[in-house]
Coordinates of C-alpha atoms and ligand atoms in Angstrom, one line a residue:
M16 CA 20.4 1.9 -7.4
V17 CA 16.8 0.8 -8.0
F18 CA 13.8 2.5 -6.3
G19 CA 10.3 1.4 -5.6
Q20 CA 7.4 0.9 -3.3
V21 CA 6.0 -2.1 -1.3
V22 CA 2.3 -1.6 -1.3
I23 CA 0.6 -3.2 1.8
G24 CA -2.5 -2.7 3.9
P25 CA -5.7 -4.5 5.0
P26 CA -8.0 -6.3 2.5
G27 CA -9.9 -3.8 0.2
S28 CA -7.8 -0.8 1.3
G29 CA -7.0 0.0 -2.3
K30 CA -3.6 -1.6 -3.0
T31 CA -4.2 -2.9 -6.5
T32 CA -6.1 0.2 -7.5
Y33 CA -3.2 2.2 -6.1
C34 CA -0.6 0.2 -8.1
N35 CA -2.6 0.8 -11.2
G36 CA -3.1 4.5 -10.7
M37 CA 0.4 5.1 -9.4
S38 CA 2.1 3.3 -12.3
Q39 CA 0.1 5.4 -14.8
F40 CA 0.9 8.6 -13.0
L41 CA 4.7 7.8 -12.7
Q42 CA 4.8 6.9 -16.4
L43 CA 3.3 10.2 -17.3
I44 CA 5.9 12.1 -15.4
G45 CA 8.6 10.1 -17.2
R46 CA 9.5 7.0 -15.2
K47 CA 9.7 3.5 -16.5
V48 CA 7.5 1.5 -14.1
A49 CA 7.2 -2.2 -13.5
V50 CA 4.4 -3.6 -11.4
I51 CA 5.1 -6.8 -9.6
N52 CA 2.0 -8.8 -8.5
L53 CA 2.9 -10.8 -5.4
D54 CA -0.8 -11.4 -4.4
P55 CA -1.7 -14.9 -5.6
A56 CA -5.3 -14.1 -5.0
N57 CA -5.3 -11.3 -7.5
D58 CA -7.1 -12.9 -10.4
M59 CA -8.4 -9.7 -12.1
L60 CA -5.4 -7.4 -12.5
P61 CA -6.3 -3.9 -13.7
Y62 CA -2.6 -3.3 -14.7
E63 CA -0.2 -5.0 -16.9
C64 CA 2.3 -6.7 -14.6
A65 CA 5.9 -7.3 -15.3
V66 CA 6.1 -10.2 -12.9
N67 CA 3.2 -12.3 -11.6
I68 CA 3.5 -14.7 -8.6
E69 CA 0.8 -16.8 -10.3
E70 CA 3.6 -18.1 -12.7
L71 CA 5.3 -19.5 -9.6
I72 CA 2.3 -20.7 -7.5
K73 CA -1.5 -20.5 -7.6
L74 CA -3.5 -20.0 -4.5
S75 CA -6.3 -22.3 -5.8
D76 CA -3.8 -25.2 -6.2
V77 CA -2.3 -24.7 -2.8
M78 CA -5.8 -24.7 -1.2
M79 CA -6.7 -27.9 -3.0
E80 CA -3.5 -29.8 -2.5
H81 CA -3.0 -28.9 1.2
S82 CA -6.6 -28.6 2.2
L83 CA -6.1 -25.0 3.3
G84 CA -8.5 -22.1 3.4
P85 CA -7.5 -18.8 1.7
N86 CA -5.7 -17.3 4.7
G87 CA -3.6 -20.4 5.4
G88 CA -3.1 -20.7 1.6
L89 CA -1.6 -17.2 1.4
V90 CA 0.8 -17.9 4.3
Y91 CA 1.9 -21.0 2.4
C92 CA 2.4 -19.0 -0.8
M93 CA 4.6 -16.4 0.9
D94 CA 6.6 -19.2 2.5
Y95 CA 7.0 -20.8 -0.9
L96 CA 8.0 -17.5 -2.5
E97 CA 10.7 -17.0 0.2
K98 CA 12.1 -20.5 -0.6
N99 CA 12.0 -19.7 -4.3
I100 CA 13.4 -16.2 -4.0
D101 CA 15.8 -17.0 -6.9
W102 CA 12.8 -17.2 -9.2
L103 CA 11.8 -13.7 -8.3
Q104 CA 15.3 -12.3 -8.5
S105 CA 15.8 -13.7 -12.0
K106 CA 12.5 -12.1 -13.1
L107 CA 13.5 -8.8 -11.6
K108 CA 17.0 -8.7 -12.9
P109 CA 16.1 -7.5 -16.4
L110 CA 14.1 -4.6 -14.9
L111 CA 16.8 -3.3 -12.7
K112 CA 18.6 -1.2 -15.2
D113 CA 16.0 1.5 -15.6
H114 CA 12.7 0.6 -13.9
Y115 CA 10.9 1.9 -10.9
L116 CA 9.3 -1.0 -9.0
L117 CA 5.8 -1.3 -7.5
F118 CA 5.1 -4.4 -5.5
D119 CA 1.4 -5.3 -5.0
F120 CA 1.1 -7.5 -1.9
P121 CA -1.9 -9.5 -0.4
G122 CA -4.2 -7.9 2.1
Q123 CA -3.8 -10.4 4.9
V124 CA -2.3 -8.1 7.5
E125 CA -0.9 -10.9 9.7
L126 CA 1.6 -11.4 6.9
F127 CA 3.2 -8.1 7.8
F128 CA 3.2 -8.0 11.5
L129 CA 3.0 -11.7 12.6
H130 CA 4.7 -13.9 10.0
S131 CA 8.1 -13.1 8.7
N132 CA 8.1 -14.7 5.2
A133 CA 6.9 -11.5 3.4
K134 CA 9.4 -9.4 5.3
R135 CA 12.2 -11.8 4.6
V136 CA 11.3 -11.8 0.8
I137 CA 11.6 -8.0 0.8
E138 CA 14.8 -8.1 2.9
K139 CA 16.5 -10.5 0.5
L140 CA 15.5 -8.4 -2.5
V141 CA 16.8 -5.2 -0.9
K142 CA 20.1 -6.8 0.0
K143 CA 20.8 -8.8 -3.1
L144 CA 19.5 -6.4 -5.7
N145 CA 20.4 -3.2 -3.9
L146 CA 16.8 -1.9 -3.9
R147 CA 15.6 1.3 -2.1
L148 CA 12.1 0.6 -1.2
T149 CA 9.4 2.5 0.8
A150 CA 6.5 0.7 2.4
V151 CA 3.3 2.4 1.5
H152 CA 0.7 1.2 4.0
L153 CA -2.9 1.9 3.0
I154 CA -5.7 2.2 5.5
D155 CA -9.2 2.8 4.4
S156 CA -10.2 6.2 5.6
H157 CA -13.7 5.0 6.6
L158 CA -12.0 3.7 9.8
C159 CA -11.8 7.3 11.0
S160 CA -15.6 7.4 11.4
D161 CA -15.4 5.1 14.4
P162 CA -13.0 5.9 17.3
G163 CA -12.5 2.2 18.2
K164 CA -11.7 1.3 14.6
Y165 CA -9.4 4.2 14.3
I166 CA -7.4 3.1 17.3
S167 CA -7.1 -0.4 15.8
A168 CA -5.8 1.2 12.6
L169 CA -3.2 3.1 14.6
L170 CA -2.1 0.0 16.3
L171 CA -1.9 -2.0 13.1
S172 CA 0.1 0.8 11.4
L173 CA 2.5 1.0 14.4
S174 CA 3.1 -2.8 14.5
T175 CA 3.5 -3.0 10.7
M176 CA 6.1 -0.2 10.8
L177 CA 8.1 -1.8 13.6
H178 CA 7.9 -5.2 11.9
M179 CA 8.8 -4.1 8.3
E180 CA 11.8 -1.9 9.2
L181 CA 11.6 0.0 5.9
P182 CA 11.0 3.7 5.2
H183 CA 7.3 3.8 5.8
I184 CA 4.4 6.0 4.8
N185 CA 0.9 5.5 6.2
V186 CA -1.8 6.6 3.9
L187 CA -5.6 7.1 4.5
S188 CA -6.9 5.9 1.2
K189 CA -10.3 6.6 -0.5
I190 CA -10.3 10.1 1.2
D191 CA -12.8 11.2 -1.5
L192 CA -15.4 9.0 0.3
I193 CA -14.8 10.2 3.8
E194 CA -17.8 12.5 4.0
S195 CA -20.1 9.7 2.9
Y196 CA -19.6 7.9 6.3
G197 CA -21.1 10.8 8.2
K198 CA -19.6 13.8 10.0
L199 CA -16.3 13.1 11.7
A200 CA -16.0 13.8 15.4
F201 CA -12.8 15.9 14.8
N202 CA -11.2 17.7 11.9
L203 CA -9.3 15.6 9.4
D204 CA -6.0 17.0 10.7
F205 CA -6.7 15.3 14.0
Y206 CA -6.7 11.9 12.3
T207 CA -3.7 12.5 10.1
D208 CA -1.4 14.2 12.7
V209 CA -2.1 11.7 15.6
Q210 CA -1.1 14.4 18.1
D211 CA -3.3 14.2 21.1
L212 CA -5.3 11.0 21.5
S213 CA -6.8 12.0 24.9
Y214 CA -9.6 13.8 22.9
L215 CA -10.4 10.4 21.4
Q216 CA -10.5 8.8 24.8
H217 CA -12.8 11.5 26.0
H218 CA -15.0 10.9 23.0
L219 CA -15.1 7.2 23.6
D220 CA -16.1 7.7 27.2
Q221 CA -19.3 9.4 26.1
D222 CA -20.4 6.0 24.8
P223 CA -21.5 3.7 27.7
C224 CA -20.4 0.5 25.8
S225 CA -16.9 1.9 25.3
A226 CA -16.6 3.5 28.8
K227 CA -16.0 0.2 30.5
Y228 CA -12.8 -0.3 28.4
R229 CA -11.6 3.2 29.4
K230 CA -8.4 2.0 31.0
L231 CA -7.5 -0.4 28.1
T232 CA -8.2 2.4 25.6
K233 CA -6.0 4.8 27.5
E234 CA -3.1 2.3 27.7
L235 CA -3.3 1.6 24.0
C236 CA -3.4 5.3 23.1
D237 CA -0.4 5.8 25.4
V238 CA 1.6 3.1 23.6
I239 CA 0.9 4.8 20.2
E240 CA 1.8 8.2 21.6
D241 CA 5.0 7.0 23.3
Y242 CA 6.3 5.6 20.1
S243 CA 5.3 8.8 18.3
L244 CA 5.9 7.2 14.9
V245 CA 2.5 7.0 13.3
D246 CA 0.9 9.7 11.2
F247 CA -1.0 9.7 8.0
T248 CA -1.1 11.3 4.6
T249 CA -4.3 11.3 2.6
L250 CA -5.0 9.9 -0.8
D251 CA -7.7 10.1 -3.4
I252 CA -6.3 7.9 -6.3
Q253 CA -8.5 9.8 -8.8
D254 CA -6.9 13.2 -7.9
K255 CA -3.6 13.9 -9.5
E256 CA -2.6 16.5 -6.9
S257 CA -3.2 14.0 -4.2
V258 CA -1.1 11.4 -6.0
G259 CA 1.6 13.9 -6.9
N260 CA 2.0 15.0 -3.2
L261 CA 2.3 11.4 -2.2
V262 CA 5.0 10.7 -4.8
K263 CA 7.0 13.6 -3.4
L264 CA 6.8 12.1 0.1
I265 CA 7.8 8.7 -1.1
D266 CA 10.7 10.0 -3.1
K267 CA 12.0 11.8 -0.1
S268 CA 11.6 8.7 2.1
N269 CA 13.6 6.3 -0.1
G270 CA 16.1 8.8 -1.3
Y271 CA 14.9 8.9 -5.0
I272 CA 15.2 12.7 -5.0
F273 CA 18.9 12.5 -4.0
A274 CA 19.8 9.9 -6.5
G275 CA 19.8 11.9 -9.7
I276 CA 18.9 15.5 -9.0
E277 CA 18.4 16.4 -12.6
P278 CA 15.8 13.9 -13.7
S279 CA 13.8 14.3 -10.4
A280 CA 13.8 18.1 -10.7
V281 CA 12.3 17.8 -14.1
E282 CA 9.7 15.3 -12.8
F283 CA 8.8 17.5 -9.9
S284 CA 8.4 20.5 -12.1
K285 CA 6.0 18.4 -14.2
I286 CA 4.0 17.6 -11.1
A287 CA 4.1 21.2 -9.8
I288 CA 3.6 23.3 -12.9
S289 CA 2.1 21.5 -15.8
P290 CA -1.3 19.9 -15.3
V291 CA -0.2 16.3 -15.8
D292 CA -2.7 14.9 -18.2
W293 CA -3.8 12.1 -16.0
D294 CA -7.2 10.9 -15.1
Y295 CA -7.5 7.6 -13.3
Y296 CA -10.9 6.7 -14.6
R297 CA -10.1 7.7 -18.2
V298 CA -7.1 5.4 -18.1
A299 CA -9.2 2.6 -16.5
A300 CA -11.9 3.1 -19.1
V301 CA -9.4 2.8 -22.0
Q302 CA -8.1 -0.4 -20.4
E303 CA -11.6 -1.8 -20.0
K304 CA -12.2 -1.0 -23.7
Y305 CA -9.0 -2.9 -24.7
M306 CA -10.0 -5.9 -22.6
K307 CA -13.4 -5.9 -24.1
D308 CA -12.0 -5.7 -27.6
D309 CA -9.6 -8.6 -26.8
D310 CA -12.5 -10.7 -25.6
D311 CA -14.5 -9.9 -28.8
D312 CA -11.5 -10.9 -30.9
D313 CA -11.2 -14.2 -29.0
N314 CA -14.9 -15.0 -29.6
Ligands
GTP416 N1 -13.6 6.0 -4.2 C1 -12.5 5.4 -4.2 N2 -12.5 4.1 -4.3 C2 -11.3 3.4 -4.3 C3 -10.0 4.1 -4.1 N3 -9.0 3.2 -4.1 C4 -9.6 2.0 -4.3 N4 -11.0 2.1 -4.4 C5 -11.9 1.0 -4.5 O1 -11.8 0.1 -3.4 C6 -12.1 -1.2 -3.8 C7 -11.0 -2.1 -3.4 O2 -9.8 -1.8 -4.1 P1 -8.6 -2.8 -4.4 O3 -7.6 -2.0 -5.1 O4 -9.1 -4.1 -5.0 O5 -8.1 -3.1 -2.9 P2 -7.0 -4.1 -2.4 O6 -6.4 -3.5 -1.2 O7 -6.1 -4.4 -3.6 O8 -7.8 -5.4 -2.1 P3 -7.2 -6.9 -1.7 O9 -6.2 -7.2 -2.8 O10 -8.5 -7.7 -1.8 O11 -6.7 -6.8 -0.3 C8 -12.3 -1.2 -5.3 O12 -13.7 -1.2 -5.6 C9 -11.7 0.2 -5.8 O13 -12.3 0.7 -6.9 C10 -10.1 5.6 -4.0 O14 -9.1 6.3 -3.8 N5 -11.3 6.1 -4.0
MG417 MG1 -5.4 -6.3 -4.4

């Protein structure tokens, strides 16, 4: 059985940074990790990827050949990937023996609640390669600073969960920056627990512009509460405790902790007891130095 994560979320929510930080962290606690880049628009990868969609199809070629913009081009690329799923399977096969997989996807959210290609790619991999994957859905925490944007983030999270049909964890990313967007109207727990959205409606009613949408806002909040599926965990990718807590949640959701109790117990004790010697920016700085040295060698 092979475990892994499907990393999705709106543009700029931190997916690529997450794959980089998460892979470094997991390697330090003893897992063999392979990062699979399925975003054809990712031209500057901070991590070393085991499989890169660019070997199959390039966004720039698609845009030129079919006169498409970047969004249409990405839909085309996902469609092409689905039709060439054998290519991806053959690339993944050598990794299945002992690797933990991290899939870095594009940020076009419509790929994950409107179109079905990306979902079908994942479904086929899960079935044919017997994968146990969790969807990690990143939402930039700055959306909490505006009640309207926060409701949109809740709706997006809900529709993505329903569409993807995978074990799913919603994450408020870049939580280290949350205070820089001004004081939140409520405590952070309010935004992570999604327990009583009537407070949010009341808050929106204070604003004359939003008051005229009162009924619509109420209906949307009712839909979210009726499903009672959405909540969030928080993440600062630079903070090892924050990353460690998320790893524990993901491992529970996809069954990793039940697969081999011994290795996972050792890993968890590493997270819990010993200060894992992990520092996102130190790792990033070392990589930057290597890249610079490579460039110097090329010149
Ligand atoms: N402060 C802070 N910055 C972060 C964090 N995670 C990501 N970032 C920054 O957010 C920006 C966007 O990050 P990316 O990882 O490129 O986001 P993405 O979701 O992959 O973006 P697309 O692939 O374009 O959709 C970068 O400048 C990152 O350095 C975080 O936890 N804290
Ligand atoms: Mg990215």
